[in-house]
Coordinates of C-alpha atoms and ligand atoms in Angstrom, one line a residue:
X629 CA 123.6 73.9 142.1
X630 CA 123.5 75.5 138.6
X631 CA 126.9 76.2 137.1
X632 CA 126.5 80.2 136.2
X633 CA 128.9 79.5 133.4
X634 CA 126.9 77.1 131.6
X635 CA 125.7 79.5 128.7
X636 CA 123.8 76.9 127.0
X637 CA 119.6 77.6 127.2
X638 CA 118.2 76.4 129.9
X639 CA 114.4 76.8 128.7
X640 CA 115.3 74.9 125.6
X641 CA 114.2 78.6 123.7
X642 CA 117.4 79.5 121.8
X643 CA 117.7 81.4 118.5
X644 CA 117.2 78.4 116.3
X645 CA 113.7 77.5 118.1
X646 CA 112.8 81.5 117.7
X647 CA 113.5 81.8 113.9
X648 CA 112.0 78.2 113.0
X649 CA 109.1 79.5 114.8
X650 CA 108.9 83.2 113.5
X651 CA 109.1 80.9 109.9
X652 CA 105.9 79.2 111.5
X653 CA 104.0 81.9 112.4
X654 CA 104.6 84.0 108.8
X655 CA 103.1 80.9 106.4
X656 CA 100.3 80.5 108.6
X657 CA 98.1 82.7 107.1
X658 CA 99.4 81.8 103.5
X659 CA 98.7 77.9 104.0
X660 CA 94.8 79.2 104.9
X661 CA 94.4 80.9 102.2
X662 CA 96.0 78.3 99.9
X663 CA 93.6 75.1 101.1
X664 CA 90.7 74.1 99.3
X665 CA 87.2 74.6 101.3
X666 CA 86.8 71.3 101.6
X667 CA 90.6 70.0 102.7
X668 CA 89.0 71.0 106.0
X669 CA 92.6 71.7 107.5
X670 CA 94.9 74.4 107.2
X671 CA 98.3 72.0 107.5
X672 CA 98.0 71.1 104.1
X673 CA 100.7 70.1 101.8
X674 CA 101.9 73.8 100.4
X675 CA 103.5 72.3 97.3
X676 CA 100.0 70.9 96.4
X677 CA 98.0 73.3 93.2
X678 CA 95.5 75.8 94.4
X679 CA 92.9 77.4 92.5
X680 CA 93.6 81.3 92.3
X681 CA 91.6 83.9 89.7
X682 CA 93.9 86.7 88.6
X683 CA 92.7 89.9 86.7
X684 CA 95.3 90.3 84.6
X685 CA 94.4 93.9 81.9
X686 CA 91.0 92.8 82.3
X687 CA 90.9 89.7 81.8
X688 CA 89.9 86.7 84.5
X689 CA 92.7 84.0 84.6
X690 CA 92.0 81.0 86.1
X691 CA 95.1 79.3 87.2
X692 CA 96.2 76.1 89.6
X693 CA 99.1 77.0 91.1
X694 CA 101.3 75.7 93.6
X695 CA 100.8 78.6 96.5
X696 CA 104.2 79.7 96.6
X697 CA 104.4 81.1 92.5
X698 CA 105.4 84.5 92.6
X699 CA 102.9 86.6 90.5
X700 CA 105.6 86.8 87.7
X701 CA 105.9 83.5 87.3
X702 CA 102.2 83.3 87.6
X703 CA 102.2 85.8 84.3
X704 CA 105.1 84.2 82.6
X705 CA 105.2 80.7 82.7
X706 CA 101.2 80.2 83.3
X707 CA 99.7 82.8 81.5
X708 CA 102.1 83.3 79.1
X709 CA 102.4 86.6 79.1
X710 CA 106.4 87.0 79.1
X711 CA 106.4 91.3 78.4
X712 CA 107.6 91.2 82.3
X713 CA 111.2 90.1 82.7
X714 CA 112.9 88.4 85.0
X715 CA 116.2 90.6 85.7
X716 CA 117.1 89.6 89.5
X717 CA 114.3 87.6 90.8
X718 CA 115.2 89.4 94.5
X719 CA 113.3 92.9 94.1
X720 CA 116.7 94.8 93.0
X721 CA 116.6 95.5 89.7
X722 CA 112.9 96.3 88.5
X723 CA 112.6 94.3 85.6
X724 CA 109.5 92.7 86.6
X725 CA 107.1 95.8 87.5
X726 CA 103.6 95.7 86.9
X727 CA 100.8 97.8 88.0
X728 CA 98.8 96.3 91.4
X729 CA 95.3 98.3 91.5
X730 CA 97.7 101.5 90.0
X731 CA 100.3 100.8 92.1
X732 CA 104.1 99.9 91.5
X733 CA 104.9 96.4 92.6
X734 CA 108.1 93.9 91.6
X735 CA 105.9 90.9 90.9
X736 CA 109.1 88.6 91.5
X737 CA 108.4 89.6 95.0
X738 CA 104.6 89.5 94.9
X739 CA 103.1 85.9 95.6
X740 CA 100.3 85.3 93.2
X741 CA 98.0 84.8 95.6
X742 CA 98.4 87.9 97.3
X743 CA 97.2 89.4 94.3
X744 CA 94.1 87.7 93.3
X745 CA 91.4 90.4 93.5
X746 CA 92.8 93.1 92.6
X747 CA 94.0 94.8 89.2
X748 CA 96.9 93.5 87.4
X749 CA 98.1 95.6 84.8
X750 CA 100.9 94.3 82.7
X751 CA 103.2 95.5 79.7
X752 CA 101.1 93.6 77.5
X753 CA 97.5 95.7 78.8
X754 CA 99.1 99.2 78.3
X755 CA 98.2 99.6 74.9
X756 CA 94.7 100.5 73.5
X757 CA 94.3 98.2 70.1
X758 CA 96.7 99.3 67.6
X759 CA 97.4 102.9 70.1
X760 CA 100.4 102.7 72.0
X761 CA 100.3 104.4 75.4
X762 CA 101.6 107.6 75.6
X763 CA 104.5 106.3 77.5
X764 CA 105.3 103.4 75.2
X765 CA 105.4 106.4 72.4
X766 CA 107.7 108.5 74.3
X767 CA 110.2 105.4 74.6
X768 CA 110.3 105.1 71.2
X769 CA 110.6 108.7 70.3
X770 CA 113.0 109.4 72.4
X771 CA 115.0 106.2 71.5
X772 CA 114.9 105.4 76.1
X773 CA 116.2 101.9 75.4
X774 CA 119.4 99.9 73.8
X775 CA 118.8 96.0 74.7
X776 CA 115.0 96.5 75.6
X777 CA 115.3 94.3 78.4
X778 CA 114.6 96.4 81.4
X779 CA 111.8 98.7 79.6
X780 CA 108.9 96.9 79.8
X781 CA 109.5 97.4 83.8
X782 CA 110.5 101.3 83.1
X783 CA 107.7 102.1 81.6
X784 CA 105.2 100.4 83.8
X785 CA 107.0 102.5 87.0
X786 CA 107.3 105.6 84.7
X787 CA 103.1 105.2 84.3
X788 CA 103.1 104.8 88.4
X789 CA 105.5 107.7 88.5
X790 CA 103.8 109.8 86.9
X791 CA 100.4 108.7 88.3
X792 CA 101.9 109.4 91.7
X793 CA 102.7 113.2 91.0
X794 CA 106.3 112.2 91.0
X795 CA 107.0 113.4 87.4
X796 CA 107.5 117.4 88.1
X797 CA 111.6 117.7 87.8
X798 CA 114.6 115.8 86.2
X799 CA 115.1 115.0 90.3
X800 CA 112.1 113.9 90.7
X801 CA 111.9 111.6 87.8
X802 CA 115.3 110.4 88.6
X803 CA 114.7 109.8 92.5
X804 CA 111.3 108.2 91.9
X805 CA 112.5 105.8 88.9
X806 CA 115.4 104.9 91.0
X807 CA 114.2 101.0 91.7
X808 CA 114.7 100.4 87.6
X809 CA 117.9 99.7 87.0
X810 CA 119.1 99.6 83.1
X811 CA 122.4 97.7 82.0
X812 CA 122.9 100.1 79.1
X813 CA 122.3 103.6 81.1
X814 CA 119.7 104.9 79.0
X815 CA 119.0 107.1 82.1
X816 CA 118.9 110.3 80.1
X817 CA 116.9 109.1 77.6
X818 CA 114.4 107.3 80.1
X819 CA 114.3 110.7 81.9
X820 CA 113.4 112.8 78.6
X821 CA 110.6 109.5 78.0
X822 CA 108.9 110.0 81.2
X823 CA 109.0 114.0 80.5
X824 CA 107.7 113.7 77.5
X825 CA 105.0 111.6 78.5
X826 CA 103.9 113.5 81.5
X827 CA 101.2 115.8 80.3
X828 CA 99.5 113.0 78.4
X829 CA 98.6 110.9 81.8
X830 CA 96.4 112.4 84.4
X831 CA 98.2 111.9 88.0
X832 CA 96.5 110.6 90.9
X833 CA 97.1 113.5 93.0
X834 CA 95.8 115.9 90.4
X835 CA 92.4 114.0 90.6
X836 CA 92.7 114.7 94.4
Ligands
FES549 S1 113.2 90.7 88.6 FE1 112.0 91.6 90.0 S2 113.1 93.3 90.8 FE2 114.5 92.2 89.5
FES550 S1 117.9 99.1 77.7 FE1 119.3 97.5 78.1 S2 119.1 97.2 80.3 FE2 117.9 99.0 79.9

């Protein structure tokens, strides 16, 4: 006779067999992506390199990575292209945005991998030559930094910002540049940047 007060699992499914298995299911498609066509096997060791070409501001960059490398590692300690910080590492603080196919993304929470194919537009790409971008200028002229550390990331989300049609009030600006946090609260500053800036960049939804 089963003892009703037994709470242990009966069907030997309990939480721990759920999670480890929900942890299962999510790398599956990752480890696919990451074998080599001729490892034959998708169980592959995930810590072994695997070829990935990013398009970095134009440029092809062929990299062997181990599949887990966030895409800002992938532009920092790969491609050397540092202009991306690393503030948090967890999404929170915005230091690391680039620009994914003219979207915002926090590349500390972007696997490299995920992004091969698409357009990568960094801190370092914004510039035309010897022109800065009309955002970069508005920094500068309207002095939106102190330590520097988190602008690189401002100004890439102020370009999606704006790009986004998000650029029409103080609010607006404010509510939409929200994910970029900056130690020395140069908030007014950064506001008055993107303001500035504005007219000069065409927004998606204006092309509409
Ligand atoms: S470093 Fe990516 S959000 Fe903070
Ligand atoms: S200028 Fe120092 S964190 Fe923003």
């Amino acid at each position: 006779m089963t003892d009703s007060s037994d709470s242990r699992p009966q069907s030997g499914f309990n939480r721990r067999t759920f999670i480890a298995g929900a942890a299962g299911a999510a790398v599956v498609p990752l480890a696919a992506k990451g074998a080599t066509p001729d490892s034959g096997t998708t169980g592959r060791d995930s810590s072994l390199p695997v070829d990935v070409t990013l398009l970095v501001n134009g440029e092809r960059k062929a990299l062997k990575i181990d599949s887990r490398t966030t895409l800002l590692d992938a532009l920092r300690e790969h491609i050397g292209l540092t202009g991306s910080k690393k503030g948090c590492d967890h999404g929170q603080c915005g230091a690391c945005t680039v620009l994914i196919d003219g979207r915002r993304v926090v590349s500390c929470l972007t696997l490299a991998l995920a992004a091969e194919g698409q357009r990568i537009l960094t801190i370092e790409g914004l510039a035309k030559g010897d022109e800065l971008h009309p955002m970069q200028q508005a920094f500068i002229d309207q002095d939106a930094f102190q330590c520097g550390y988190c602008t690189p990331g401002q100004i890439m989300s102020a370009v999606g910002c704006v790009k986004e049609g998000h650029a029409s009030s103080d609010e607006d600006i404010r509510e939409y540049m929200s994910g970029n946090i900056c130690r020395c609260a140069a908030y007014p500053n950064i506001v008055a940047a993107v303001k500035q800036a504005a007219p000069s960049i065409p927004s998606d939804q204006q092309k509409g």
